[in-house]
Amino acid sequence: MDEYLKYVAGRTERERQIDKKVTGVFSGSYAINPFTGERNPIWISEYVLAGYGTGAIMAVPAHDSRDYAFAKHFGLPIIPLIEGADVSEQSYDAKEGLVTNSPREGVKPYIDFSLNGLTVKEAIESTKLYVREHKLGRVKVNYRLRDAIFSRQRYWGEPFPVYHRNGIPTMVPEDCLPVRLPAVERFLPTETGEPPLGNATVWAWDEANRRVVENTKIDGKTVFPLELYTMPGFAGSSAYYLRYMDPKNDSALIGAEAATYWQNVDLYVGGSEHATGHLIYSRFWNKFLFDLGVSVKEEPFQKLINQGMIQGRSNFVYRIKDTNTFVSLDKKEGYEVTPIHVDVNIVSADVLDVEAFKAWRPEYNDAEFILNDEGKYVCGWAVEKMSKSMFNVVNPDMIVERFGADTLRLYEMFLGPVEQSKPWDTNGIDGCHRFLRKLWALYYDRDGQFLPTDAEATKDNLKSLHKLIKKVTEDIEAFSYNTSVAAFMIAVGELAQQKCRSRRALSDLVVLIAPFCPHVAEELWHALGNATTVCDAPWPEFCEDYLKEDSVTLSISFNGKTRFTLDFPTGASKEEIERATLADAQTARYIEGKQVKKVIVVPGRIVNIVI
């Protein structure tokens, strides 16, 4: 054991994470299971974390992967505790099923207590109840919270209301708050390594006069130095949402009436990294404020949406070995080449701007190129995490300058579901830009002539528009922005074919697209004669009547082979469809001189005449 402890003490946590080999040693001692009376061997191992609980664990190798690996390595018993659990190859980690072997058959337990036949959830509750009733222990909730990295060595942030009386941190009296940041000339650390507040000249606490005074008055008797660290940015943001509910209350963070009315945040949208940053602190503080009665909801946020990461689309150039010559992707066969990441901002549709590449970095000033048959240099590509080192970080300013902010917004929403990670591909942004030009063409012709009139919307206009209203309204509620953009593209195409000129219909279209393309929408809204912002316009209401069809088109078949189609009134009976089909001139041609044996009508689909 001494040798093993010496071995473990010489290893770092990083080494343990990299080298996952199983190590351990039997202590020679046993622990008695208080429920069954069985002897359990006590082992020591470096995979047990000293900082988690007491540093001692009850191993369950059948249902924990690390315990399983340890037991397999040292030949220890692996007893499944869930009925039907197969632990022949790996642990059964699912926390569900019916409990078994608790106690095992043939083992006479110390106590009259069995969990066999209960679900895992029932077994846990039964065990806690038994332990509590028989005073074998107490039930406790353990909270696991990441170490609170709460102080910052910088100027910005709320100062801690703490001063140091003879080296002992002491709180500034509550009725003297707030303590405000002092003016400093330099926002850098001091020459002796103190935080920026070390540059302050008025940053000491006068106990007698209960105020901040000049540092020169520090005497260690009644005047003492104030804390130099500040709170981080999330100190205030951990509860800022509550303050937004009652911002003008000068006597409390939030009043009871406002807290009862607003309760908590309906929706929180943030990146997945927030789950271990701002969100964990917000929940921690909110639970504390809930216990105090300040917050009326235990959870600060009712719904959480984590938007997916935008991945980069990298581009590569191919340098011929031992040269400064670069060969196009479609010409590189037969050459020994090295792929090199190139700045995606000098590549368009995978075609390299050769002159921009030469100016990009000094070592490429005299670069030579083997172009393809069209005189272009085509780059290779791959989807990777956006990173400066891979030169695939897209500068949004360049996109906005070239295509406009609305194109950028629209394309980001069109990439895919909001919660999924998706690759950024600048090549695809042209499609969104073309769509916005088609949208604009509904309102202005090529000569700049304004097209909408006071004409009534046609039936087809209203059908296209109300399909769109229904789709976009539902999609926004479901955060399905990418399918909304697709629906806009279809609707604009249909309205263009219909030559829609109805001012009323085109006004509703502008309101619908405003959340997606606010700048274009605002321009068109004012062009339509509105004096207020489109943001204040009421959302169009969906009317299902406009989607109802007056007629239905059915395929007409003879002995199962489709020959033509006919239109019938919606709701026509089978008998009416059969009579109309047999009376049609086209039908007469196919049944001329033949006997009709049967007519099969499948509503909404087909008419089959058997001859």
mmCIF file of N, CA and C in Angstrom, residues 489-605:
data_model
loop_
_atom_site.group_PDB
_atom_site.id
_atom_site.type_symbol
_atom_site.label_atom_id
_atom_site.label_comp_id
_atom_site.label_asym_id
_atom_site.label_seq_id
_atom_site.Cartn_x
_atom_site.Cartn_y
_atom_site.Cartn_z
ATOM 1 N N MET A 489 -39.547 31.624 -49.814
ATOM 2 C CA MET A 489 -39.054 31.462 -51.186
ATOM 3 C C MET A 489 -40.139 30.894 -52.095
ATOM 4 N N ILE A 490 -40.898 29.906 -51.576
ATOM 5 C CA ILE A 490 -41.980 29.313 -52.373
ATOM 6 C C ILE A 490 -43.078 30.333 -52.614
ATOM 7 N N ALA A 491 -43.476 31.048 -51.551
ATOM 8 C CA ALA A 491 -44.588 32.010 -51.673
ATOM 9 C C ALA A 491 -44.244 33.148 -52.623
ATOM 10 N N VAL A 492 -43.031 33.677 -52.526
ATOM 11 C CA VAL A 492 -42.630 34.780 -53.409
ATOM 12 C C VAL A 492 -42.614 34.310 -54.864
ATOM 13 N N GLY A 493 -42.145 33.073 -55.076
ATOM 14 C CA GLY A 493 -42.168 32.522 -56.429
ATOM 15 C C GLY A 493 -43.583 32.409 -56.978
ATOM 16 N N GLU A 494 -44.522 31.954 -56.132
ATOM 17 C CA GLU A 494 -45.918 31.819 -56.564
ATOM 18 C C GLU A 494 -46.546 33.183 -56.845
ATOM 19 N N LEU A 495 -46.331 34.153 -55.957
ATOM 20 C CA LEU A 495 -46.908 35.490 -56.144
ATOM 21 C C LEU A 495 -46.336 36.167 -57.387
ATOM 22 N N ALA A 496 -45.072 35.888 -57.688
ATOM 23 C CA ALA A 496 -44.469 36.460 -58.901
ATOM 24 C C ALA A 496 -45.114 35.871 -60.148
ATOM 25 N N GLN A 497 -45.354 34.550 -60.154
ATOM 26 C CA GLN A 497 -46.003 33.908 -61.296
ATOM 27 C C GLN A 497 -47.432 34.415 -61.474
ATOM 28 N N GLN A 498 -48.078 34.698 -60.351
ATOM 29 C CA GLN A 498 -49.462 35.193 -60.393
ATOM 30 C C GLN A 498 -49.531 36.679 -60.738
ATOM 31 N N LYS A 499 -48.339 37.328 -60.824
ATOM 32 C CA LYS A 499 -48.264 38.771 -61.059
ATOM 33 C C LYS A 499 -49.115 39.535 -60.037
ATOM 34 N N CYS A 500 -48.935 39.166 -58.764
ATOM 35 C CA CYS A 500 -49.707 39.781 -57.677
ATOM 36 C C CYS A 500 -49.379 41.275 -57.586
ATOM 37 N N ARG A 501 -50.415 42.103 -57.595
ATOM 38 C CA ARG A 501 -50.233 43.554 -57.479
ATOM 39 C C ARG A 501 -51.062 44.131 -56.327
ATOM 40 N N SER A 502 -51.721 43.271 -55.545
ATOM 41 C CA SER A 502 -52.594 43.735 -54.472
ATOM 42 C C SER A 502 -51.785 44.354 -53.339
ATOM 43 N N ARG A 503 -52.023 45.635 -53.098
ATOM 44 C CA ARG A 503 -51.314 46.337 -52.026
ATOM 45 C C ARG A 503 -51.570 45.652 -50.673
ATOM 46 N N ARG A 504 -52.808 45.205 -50.459
ATOM 47 C CA ARG A 504 -53.140 44.593 -49.168
ATOM 48 C C ARG A 504 -52.384 43.281 -48.973
ATOM 49 N N ALA A 505 -52.367 42.434 -49.987
ATOM 50 C CA ALA A 505 -51.666 41.150 -49.885
ATOM 51 C C ALA A 505 -50.163 41.368 -49.721
ATOM 52 N N LEU A 506 -49.602 42.301 -50.496
ATOM 53 C CA LEU A 506 -48.165 42.551 -50.422
ATOM 54 C C LEU A 506 -47.784 43.240 -49.109
ATOM 55 N N SER A 507 -48.724 43.960 -48.501
ATOM 56 C CA SER A 507 -48.459 44.555 -47.184
ATOM 57 C C SER A 507 -48.331 43.459 -46.130
ATOM 58 N N ASP A 508 -49.228 42.465 -46.181
ATOM 59 C CA ASP A 508 -49.144 41.341 -45.233
ATOM 60 C C ASP A 508 -47.832 40.575 -45.405
ATOM 61 N N LEU A 509 -47.388 40.438 -46.647
ATOM 62 C CA LEU A 509 -46.123 39.755 -46.903
ATOM 63 C C LEU A 509 -44.969 40.501 -46.240
ATOM 64 N N VAL A 510 -44.967 41.828 -46.298
ATOM 65 C CA VAL A 510 -43.908 42.632 -45.674
ATOM 66 C C VAL A 510 -43.906 42.425 -44.151
ATOM 67 N N VAL A 511 -45.085 42.408 -43.542
ATOM 68 C CA VAL A 511 -45.174 42.209 -42.086
ATOM 69 C C VAL A 511 -44.621 40.839 -41.701
ATOM 70 N N LEU A 512 -44.942 39.827 -42.502
ATOM 71 C CA LEU A 512 -44.479 38.471 -42.209
ATOM 72 C C LEU A 512 -42.965 38.352 -42.263
ATOM 73 N N ILE A 513 -42.355 39.031 -43.227
ATOM 74 C CA ILE A 513 -40.913 38.857 -43.429
ATOM 75 C C ILE A 513 -40.081 39.824 -42.594
ATOM 76 N N ALA A 514 -40.748 40.777 -41.930
ATOM 77 C CA ALA A 514 -40.011 41.785 -41.156
ATOM 78 C C ALA A 514 -39.087 41.201 -40.090
ATOM 79 N N PRO A 515 -39.482 40.161 -39.323
ATOM 80 C CA PRO A 515 -38.544 39.618 -38.333
ATOM 81 C C PRO A 515 -37.296 39.006 -38.949
ATOM 82 N N PHE A 516 -37.382 38.627 -40.214
ATOM 83 C CA PHE A 516 -36.268 37.969 -40.891
ATOM 84 C C PHE A 516 -35.397 38.980 -41.639
ATOM 85 N N CYS A 517 -36.030 39.943 -42.266
ATOM 86 C CA CYS A 517 -35.315 40.938 -43.076
ATOM 87 C C CYS A 517 -35.825 42.329 -42.708
ATOM 88 N N PRO A 518 -35.471 42.859 -41.549
ATOM 89 C CA PRO A 518 -36.085 44.101 -41.055
ATOM 90 C C PRO A 518 -35.788 45.330 -41.904
ATOM 91 N N HIS A 519 -34.599 45.399 -42.506
ATOM 92 C CA HIS A 519 -34.240 46.604 -43.259
ATOM 93 C C HIS A 519 -35.029 46.705 -44.568
ATOM 94 N N VAL A 520 -35.068 45.615 -45.327
ATOM 95 C CA VAL A 520 -35.845 45.593 -46.568
ATOM 96 C C VAL A 520 -37.324 45.794 -46.255
ATOM 97 N N ALA A 521 -37.802 45.115 -45.198
ATOM 98 C CA ALA A 521 -39.217 45.220 -44.835
ATOM 99 C C ALA A 521 -39.599 46.650 -44.482
ATOM 100 N N GLU A 522 -38.729 47.351 -43.761
ATOM 101 C CA GLU A 522 -39.030 48.728 -43.367
ATOM 102 C C GLU A 522 -39.102 49.634 -44.594
ATOM 103 N N GLU A 523 -38.189 49.431 -45.537
ATOM 104 C CA GLU A 523 -38.210 50.220 -46.779
ATOM 105 C C GLU A 523 -39.518 50.003 -47.533
ATOM 106 N N LEU A 524 -39.914 48.740 -47.692
ATOM 107 C CA LEU A 524 -41.117 48.432 -48.453
ATOM 108 C C LEU A 524 -42.371 48.885 -47.715
ATOM 109 N N TRP A 525 -42.353 48.811 -46.403
ATOM 110 C CA TRP A 525 -43.501 49.225 -45.602
ATOM 111 C C TRP A 525 -43.800 50.717 -45.813
ATOM 112 N N HIS A 526 -42.754 51.512 -45.821
ATOM 113 C CA HIS A 526 -42.944 52.948 -46.047
ATOM 114 C C HIS A 526 -43.307 53.233 -47.505
ATOM 115 N N ALA A 527 -42.764 52.446 -48.429
ATOM 116 C CA ALA A 527 -43.113 52.621 -49.837
ATOM 117 C C ALA A 527 -44.592 52.314 -50.075
ATOM 118 N N LEU A 528 -45.172 51.445 -49.229
ATOM 119 C CA LEU A 528 -46.578 51.087 -49.347
ATOM 120 C C LEU A 528 -47.490 52.159 -48.750
ATOM 121 N N GLY A 529 -46.879 53.255 -48.239
ATOM 122 C CA GLY A 529 -47.669 54.384 -47.763
ATOM 123 C C GLY A 529 -47.885 54.437 -46.271
ATOM 124 N N ASN A 530 -47.133 53.660 -45.498
ATOM 125 C CA ASN A 530 -47.294 53.654 -44.047
ATOM 126 C C ASN A 530 -46.331 54.643 -43.402
ATOM 127 N N ALA A 531 -46.813 55.353 -42.410
ATOM 128 C CA ALA A 531 -45.988 56.357 -41.733
ATOM 129 C C ALA A 531 -45.295 55.798 -40.502
ATOM 130 N N THR A 532 -45.826 54.688 -39.931
ATOM 131 C CA THR A 532 -45.232 54.094 -38.724
ATOM 132 C C THR A 532 -44.303 52.956 -39.112
ATOM 133 N N THR A 533 -43.576 52.428 -38.129
ATOM 134 C CA THR A 533 -42.662 51.323 -38.391
ATOM 135 C C THR A 533 -43.425 50.020 -38.592
ATOM 136 N N VAL A 534 -42.874 49.132 -39.385
ATOM 137 C CA VAL A 534 -43.493 47.833 -39.625
ATOM 138 C C VAL A 534 -43.545 47.012 -38.347
ATOM 139 N N CYS A 535 -42.680 47.331 -37.380
ATOM 140 C CA CYS A 535 -42.667 46.605 -36.107
ATOM 141 C C CYS A 535 -43.982 46.780 -35.343
ATOM 142 N N ASP A 536 -44.685 47.892 -35.609
ATOM 143 C CA ASP A 536 -45.946 48.158 -34.911
ATOM 144 C C ASP A 536 -47.153 47.596 -35.647
ATOM 145 N N ALA A 537 -46.958 47.019 -36.809
ATOM 146 C CA ALA A 537 -48.081 46.499 -37.600
ATOM 147 C C ALA A 537 -48.618 45.220 -36.971
ATOM 148 N N PRO A 538 -49.935 45.026 -36.970
ATOM 149 C CA PRO A 538 -50.496 43.783 -36.421
ATOM 150 C C PRO A 538 -50.104 42.584 -37.273
ATOM 151 N N TRP A 539 -49.882 41.455 -36.626
ATOM 152 C CA TRP A 539 -49.494 40.229 -37.337
ATOM 153 C C TRP A 539 -50.691 39.718 -38.145
ATOM 154 N N PRO A 540 -50.499 39.360 -39.406
ATOM 155 C CA PRO A 540 -51.621 38.885 -40.234
ATOM 156 C C PRO A 540 -52.288 37.650 -39.627
ATOM 157 N N GLU A 541 -53.600 37.586 -39.728
ATOM 158 C CA GLU A 541 -54.353 36.456 -39.187
ATOM 159 C C GLU A 541 -54.620 35.439 -40.291
ATOM 160 N N PHE A 542 -54.416 34.172 -39.943
ATOM 161 C CA PHE A 542 -54.613 33.085 -40.898
ATOM 162 C C PHE A 542 -56.100 32.767 -41.047
ATOM 163 N N CYS A 543 -56.546 32.589 -42.281
ATOM 164 C CA CYS A 543 -57.936 32.220 -42.563
ATOM 165 C C CYS A 543 -57.930 30.934 -43.397
ATOM 166 N N GLU A 544 -58.438 29.868 -42.824
ATOM 167 C CA GLU A 544 -58.378 28.566 -43.483
ATOM 168 C C GLU A 544 -59.255 28.502 -44.735
ATOM 169 N N ASP A 545 -60.269 29.369 -44.798
ATOM 170 C CA ASP A 545 -61.174 29.336 -45.951
ATOM 171 C C ASP A 545 -60.445 29.566 -47.271
ATOM 172 N N TYR A 546 -59.351 30.358 -47.208
ATOM 173 C CA TYR A 546 -58.619 30.657 -48.444
ATOM 174 C C TYR A 546 -57.844 29.452 -48.978
ATOM 175 N N LEU A 547 -57.684 28.421 -48.141
ATOM 176 C CA LEU A 547 -56.927 27.239 -48.568
ATOM 177 C C LEU A 547 -57.833 26.138 -49.101
ATOM 178 N N LYS A 548 -59.136 26.335 -48.955
ATOM 179 C CA LYS A 548 -60.055 25.317 -49.440
ATOM 180 C C LYS A 548 -60.115 25.335 -50.963
ATOM 181 N N GLU A 549 -60.106 24.144 -51.545
ATOM 182 C CA GLU A 549 -60.140 24.015 -53.002
ATOM 183 C C GLU A 549 -61.585 23.890 -53.481
ATOM 184 N N ASP A 550 -61.940 24.567 -54.598
ATOM 185 C CA ASP A 550 -63.270 24.436 -55.199
ATOM 186 C C ASP A 550 -63.354 23.202 -56.074
ATOM 187 N N SER A 551 -62.204 22.755 -56.562
ATOM 188 C CA SER A 551 -62.196 21.590 -57.443
ATOM 189 C C SER A 551 -61.006 20.704 -57.113
ATOM 190 N N VAL A 552 -61.107 19.459 -57.571
ATOM 191 C CA VAL A 552 -60.029 18.506 -57.357
ATOM 192 C C VAL A 552 -59.731 17.821 -58.693
ATOM 193 N N THR A 553 -58.459 17.563 -58.953
ATOM 194 C CA THR A 553 -58.044 16.934 -60.208
ATOM 195 C C THR A 553 -57.801 15.450 -59.961
ATOM 196 N N LEU A 554 -58.485 14.592 -60.755
ATOM 197 C CA LEU A 554 -58.329 13.143 -60.610
ATOM 198 C C LEU A 554 -57.751 12.551 -61.893
ATOM 199 N N SER A 555 -56.921 11.521 -61.715
ATOM 200 C CA SER A 555 -56.388 10.789 -62.870
ATOM 201 C C SER A 555 -57.442 9.815 -63.369
ATOM 202 N N ILE A 556 -57.614 9.750 -64.683
ATOM 203 C CA ILE A 556 -58.578 8.819 -65.295
ATOM 204 C C ILE A 556 -57.795 7.684 -65.934
ATOM 205 N N SER A 557 -58.034 6.460 -65.445
ATOM 206 C CA SER A 557 -57.296 5.291 -65.920
ATOM 207 C C SER A 557 -58.234 4.296 -66.574
ATOM 208 N N PHE A 558 -57.673 3.514 -67.477
ATOM 209 C CA PHE A 558 -58.407 2.444 -68.136
ATOM 210 C C PHE A 558 -57.605 1.167 -67.934
ATOM 211 N N ASN A 559 -58.230 0.215 -67.245
ATOM 212 C CA ASN A 559 -57.539 -1.033 -66.874
ATOM 213 C C ASN A 559 -56.215 -0.749 -66.159
ATOM 214 N N GLY A 560 -56.200 0.293 -65.307
ATOM 215 C CA GLY A 560 -55.040 0.601 -64.473
ATOM 216 C C GLY A 560 -54.015 1.505 -65.104
ATOM 217 N N LYS A 561 -54.206 1.897 -66.389
ATOM 218 C CA LYS A 561 -53.253 2.772 -67.059
ATOM 219 C C LYS A 561 -53.822 4.181 -67.168
ATOM 220 N N THR A 562 -53.106 5.156 -66.617
ATOM 221 C CA THR A 562 -53.574 6.536 -66.633
ATOM 222 C C THR A 562 -53.492 7.112 -68.042
ATOM 223 N N ARG A 563 -54.606 7.757 -68.469
ATOM 224 C CA ARG A 563 -54.643 8.304 -69.820
ATOM 225 C C ARG A 563 -54.776 9.829 -69.814
ATOM 226 N N PHE A 564 -55.548 10.382 -68.892
ATOM 227 C CA PHE A 564 -55.703 11.834 -68.830
ATOM 228 C C PHE A 564 -56.225 12.206 -67.439
ATOM 229 N N THR A 565 -56.447 13.493 -67.198
ATOM 230 C CA THR A 565 -56.986 13.954 -65.916
ATOM 231 C C THR A 565 -58.233 14.788 -66.158
ATOM 232 N N LEU A 566 -59.102 14.846 -65.140
ATOM 233 C CA LEU A 566 -60.309 15.667 -65.182
ATOM 234 C C LEU A 566 -60.476 16.393 -63.863
ATOM 235 N N ASP A 567 -61.080 17.582 -63.933
ATOM 236 C CA ASP A 567 -61.368 18.352 -62.727
ATOM 237 C C ASP A 567 -62.821 18.139 -62.316
ATOM 238 N N PHE A 568 -63.028 17.954 -61.002
ATOM 239 C CA PHE A 568 -64.358 17.752 -60.446
ATOM 240 C C PHE A 568 -64.576 18.716 -59.286
ATOM 241 N N PRO A 569 -65.814 19.114 -59.019
ATOM 242 C CA PRO A 569 -66.083 19.972 -57.858
ATOM 243 C C PRO A 569 -65.674 19.267 -56.560
ATOM 244 N N THR A 570 -65.106 20.012 -55.635
ATOM 245 C CA THR A 570 -64.750 19.442 -54.337
ATOM 246 C C THR A 570 -66.030 18.961 -53.647
ATOM 247 N N GLY A 571 -65.997 17.761 -53.132
ATOM 248 C CA GLY A 571 -67.164 17.215 -52.444
ATOM 249 C C GLY A 571 -68.106 16.464 -53.354
ATOM 250 N N ALA A 572 -67.779 16.319 -54.643
ATOM 251 C CA ALA A 572 -68.641 15.563 -55.554
ATOM 252 C C ALA A 572 -68.717 14.106 -55.116
ATOM 253 N N SER A 573 -69.888 13.496 -55.234
ATOM 254 C CA SER A 573 -70.067 12.105 -54.812
ATOM 255 C C SER A 573 -69.446 11.161 -55.839
ATOM 256 N N LYS A 574 -69.293 9.886 -55.452
ATOM 257 C CA LYS A 574 -68.731 8.890 -56.368
ATOM 258 C C LYS A 574 -69.613 8.749 -57.610
ATOM 259 N N GLU A 575 -70.934 8.783 -57.398
ATOM 260 C CA GLU A 575 -71.859 8.634 -58.520
ATOM 261 C C GLU A 575 -71.722 9.798 -59.500
ATOM 262 N N GLU A 576 -71.574 11.033 -58.959
ATOM 263 C CA GLU A 576 -71.428 12.212 -59.817
ATOM 264 C C GLU A 576 -70.131 12.160 -60.611
ATOM 265 N N ILE A 577 -69.065 11.711 -59.941
ATOM 266 C CA ILE A 577 -67.757 11.594 -60.624
ATOM 267 C C ILE A 577 -67.835 10.548 -61.715
ATOM 268 N N GLU A 578 -68.497 9.419 -61.415
ATOM 269 C CA GLU A 578 -68.611 8.342 -62.412
ATOM 270 C C GLU A 578 -69.400 8.803 -63.633
ATOM 271 N N ARG A 579 -70.548 9.476 -63.415
ATOM 272 C CA ARG A 579 -71.362 9.954 -64.535
ATOM 273 C C ARG A 579 -70.595 10.957 -65.393
ATOM 274 N N ALA A 580 -69.893 11.900 -64.731
ATOM 275 C CA ALA A 580 -69.173 12.934 -65.472
ATOM 276 C C ALA A 580 -68.023 12.332 -66.268
ATOM 277 N N THR A 581 -67.371 11.322 -65.711
ATOM 278 C CA THR A 581 -66.246 10.687 -66.405
ATOM 279 C C THR A 581 -66.728 9.944 -67.648
ATOM 280 N N LEU A 582 -67.805 9.164 -67.494
ATOM 281 C CA LEU A 582 -68.311 8.388 -68.628
ATOM 282 C C LEU A 582 -68.880 9.278 -69.723
ATOM 283 N N ALA A 583 -69.335 10.487 -69.332
ATOM 284 C CA ALA A 583 -69.910 11.402 -70.320
ATOM 285 C C ALA A 583 -68.862 12.235 -71.038
ATOM 286 N N ASP A 584 -67.592 12.190 -70.587
ATOM 287 C CA ASP A 584 -66.539 13.010 -71.179
ATOM 288 C C ASP A 584 -66.145 12.475 -72.559
ATOM 289 N N ALA A 585 -65.833 13.387 -73.481
ATOM 290 C CA ALA A 585 -65.488 13.004 -74.855
ATOM 291 C C ALA A 585 -64.208 12.179 -74.909
ATOM 292 N N GLN A 586 -63.278 12.463 -74.023
ATOM 293 C CA GLN A 586 -62.021 11.700 -74.028
ATOM 294 C C GLN A 586 -62.268 10.258 -73.637
ATOM 295 N N THR A 587 -63.193 10.060 -72.681
ATOM 296 C CA THR A 587 -63.515 8.698 -72.257
ATOM 297 C C THR A 587 -64.129 7.916 -73.411
ATOM 298 N N ALA A 588 -64.990 8.592 -74.161
ATOM 299 C CA ALA A 588 -65.678 7.919 -75.273
ATOM 300 C C ALA A 588 -64.690 7.305 -76.253
ATOM 301 N N ARG A 589 -63.556 7.980 -76.462
ATOM 302 C CA ARG A 589 -62.531 7.479 -77.393
ATOM 303 C C ARG A 589 -61.950 6.150 -76.929
ATOM 304 N N TYR A 590 -61.741 6.018 -75.614
ATOM 305 C CA TYR A 590 -61.082 4.823 -75.085
ATOM 306 C C TYR A 590 -62.037 3.649 -74.907
ATOM 307 N N ILE A 591 -63.336 3.928 -74.788
ATOM 308 C CA ILE A 591 -64.267 2.818 -74.563
ATOM 309 C C ILE A 591 -65.099 2.504 -75.817
ATOM 310 N N GLU A 592 -64.784 3.179 -76.906
ATOM 311 C CA GLU A 592 -65.553 2.991 -78.140
ATOM 312 C C GLU A 592 -65.509 1.526 -78.582
ATOM 313 N N GLY A 593 -66.706 0.927 -78.744
ATOM 314 C CA GLY A 593 -66.810 -0.466 -79.175
ATOM 315 C C GLY A 593 -66.503 -1.469 -78.091
ATOM 316 N N LYS A 594 -66.297 -1.022 -76.851
ATOM 317 C CA LYS A 594 -65.967 -1.941 -75.761
ATOM 318 C C LYS A 594 -67.016 -1.829 -74.668
ATOM 319 N N GLN A 595 -67.090 -2.860 -73.825
ATOM 320 C CA GLN A 595 -68.064 -2.881 -72.741
ATOM 321 C C GLN A 595 -67.407 -2.459 -71.427
ATOM 322 N N VAL A 596 -68.016 -1.526 -70.731
ATOM 323 C CA VAL A 596 -67.511 -1.091 -69.416
ATOM 324 C C VAL A 596 -68.009 -2.077 -68.369
ATOM 325 N N LYS A 597 -67.075 -2.791 -67.725
ATOM 326 C CA LYS A 597 -67.437 -3.780 -66.702
ATOM 327 C C LYS A 597 -67.622 -3.145 -65.326
ATOM 328 N N LYS A 598 -66.764 -2.191 -65.023
ATOM 329 C CA LYS A 598 -66.810 -1.598 -63.684
ATOM 330 C C LYS A 598 -66.116 -0.241 -63.709
ATOM 331 N N VAL A 599 -66.603 0.682 -62.852
ATOM 332 C CA VAL A 599 -65.938 1.975 -62.665
ATOM 333 C C VAL A 599 -65.575 2.103 -61.179
ATOM 334 N N ILE A 600 -64.274 2.231 -60.889
ATOM 335 C CA ILE A 600 -63.786 2.333 -59.502
ATOM 336 C C ILE A 600 -63.375 3.779 -59.239
ATOM 337 N N VAL A 601 -63.979 4.398 -58.262
ATOM 338 C CA VAL A 601 -63.667 5.782 -57.908
ATOM 339 C C VAL A 601 -62.986 5.808 -56.534
ATOM 340 N N VAL A 602 -61.745 6.280 -56.492
ATOM 341 C CA VAL A 602 -61.033 6.488 -55.227
ATOM 342 C C VAL A 602 -61.044 7.985 -54.959
ATOM 343 N N PRO A 603 -61.861 8.465 -54.025
ATOM 344 C CA PRO A 603 -62.007 9.911 -53.800
ATOM 345 C C PRO A 603 -60.673 10.615 -53.593
ATOM 346 N N GLY A 604 -60.533 11.716 -54.313
ATOM 347 C CA GLY A 604 -59.338 12.531 -54.168
ATOM 348 C C GLY A 604 -58.120 12.012 -54.897
ATOM 349 N N ARG A 605 -58.240 10.827 -55.572
ATOM 350 C CA ARG A 605 -57.043 10.254 -56.177
ATOM 351 C C ARG A 605 -57.237 9.843 -57.644
#
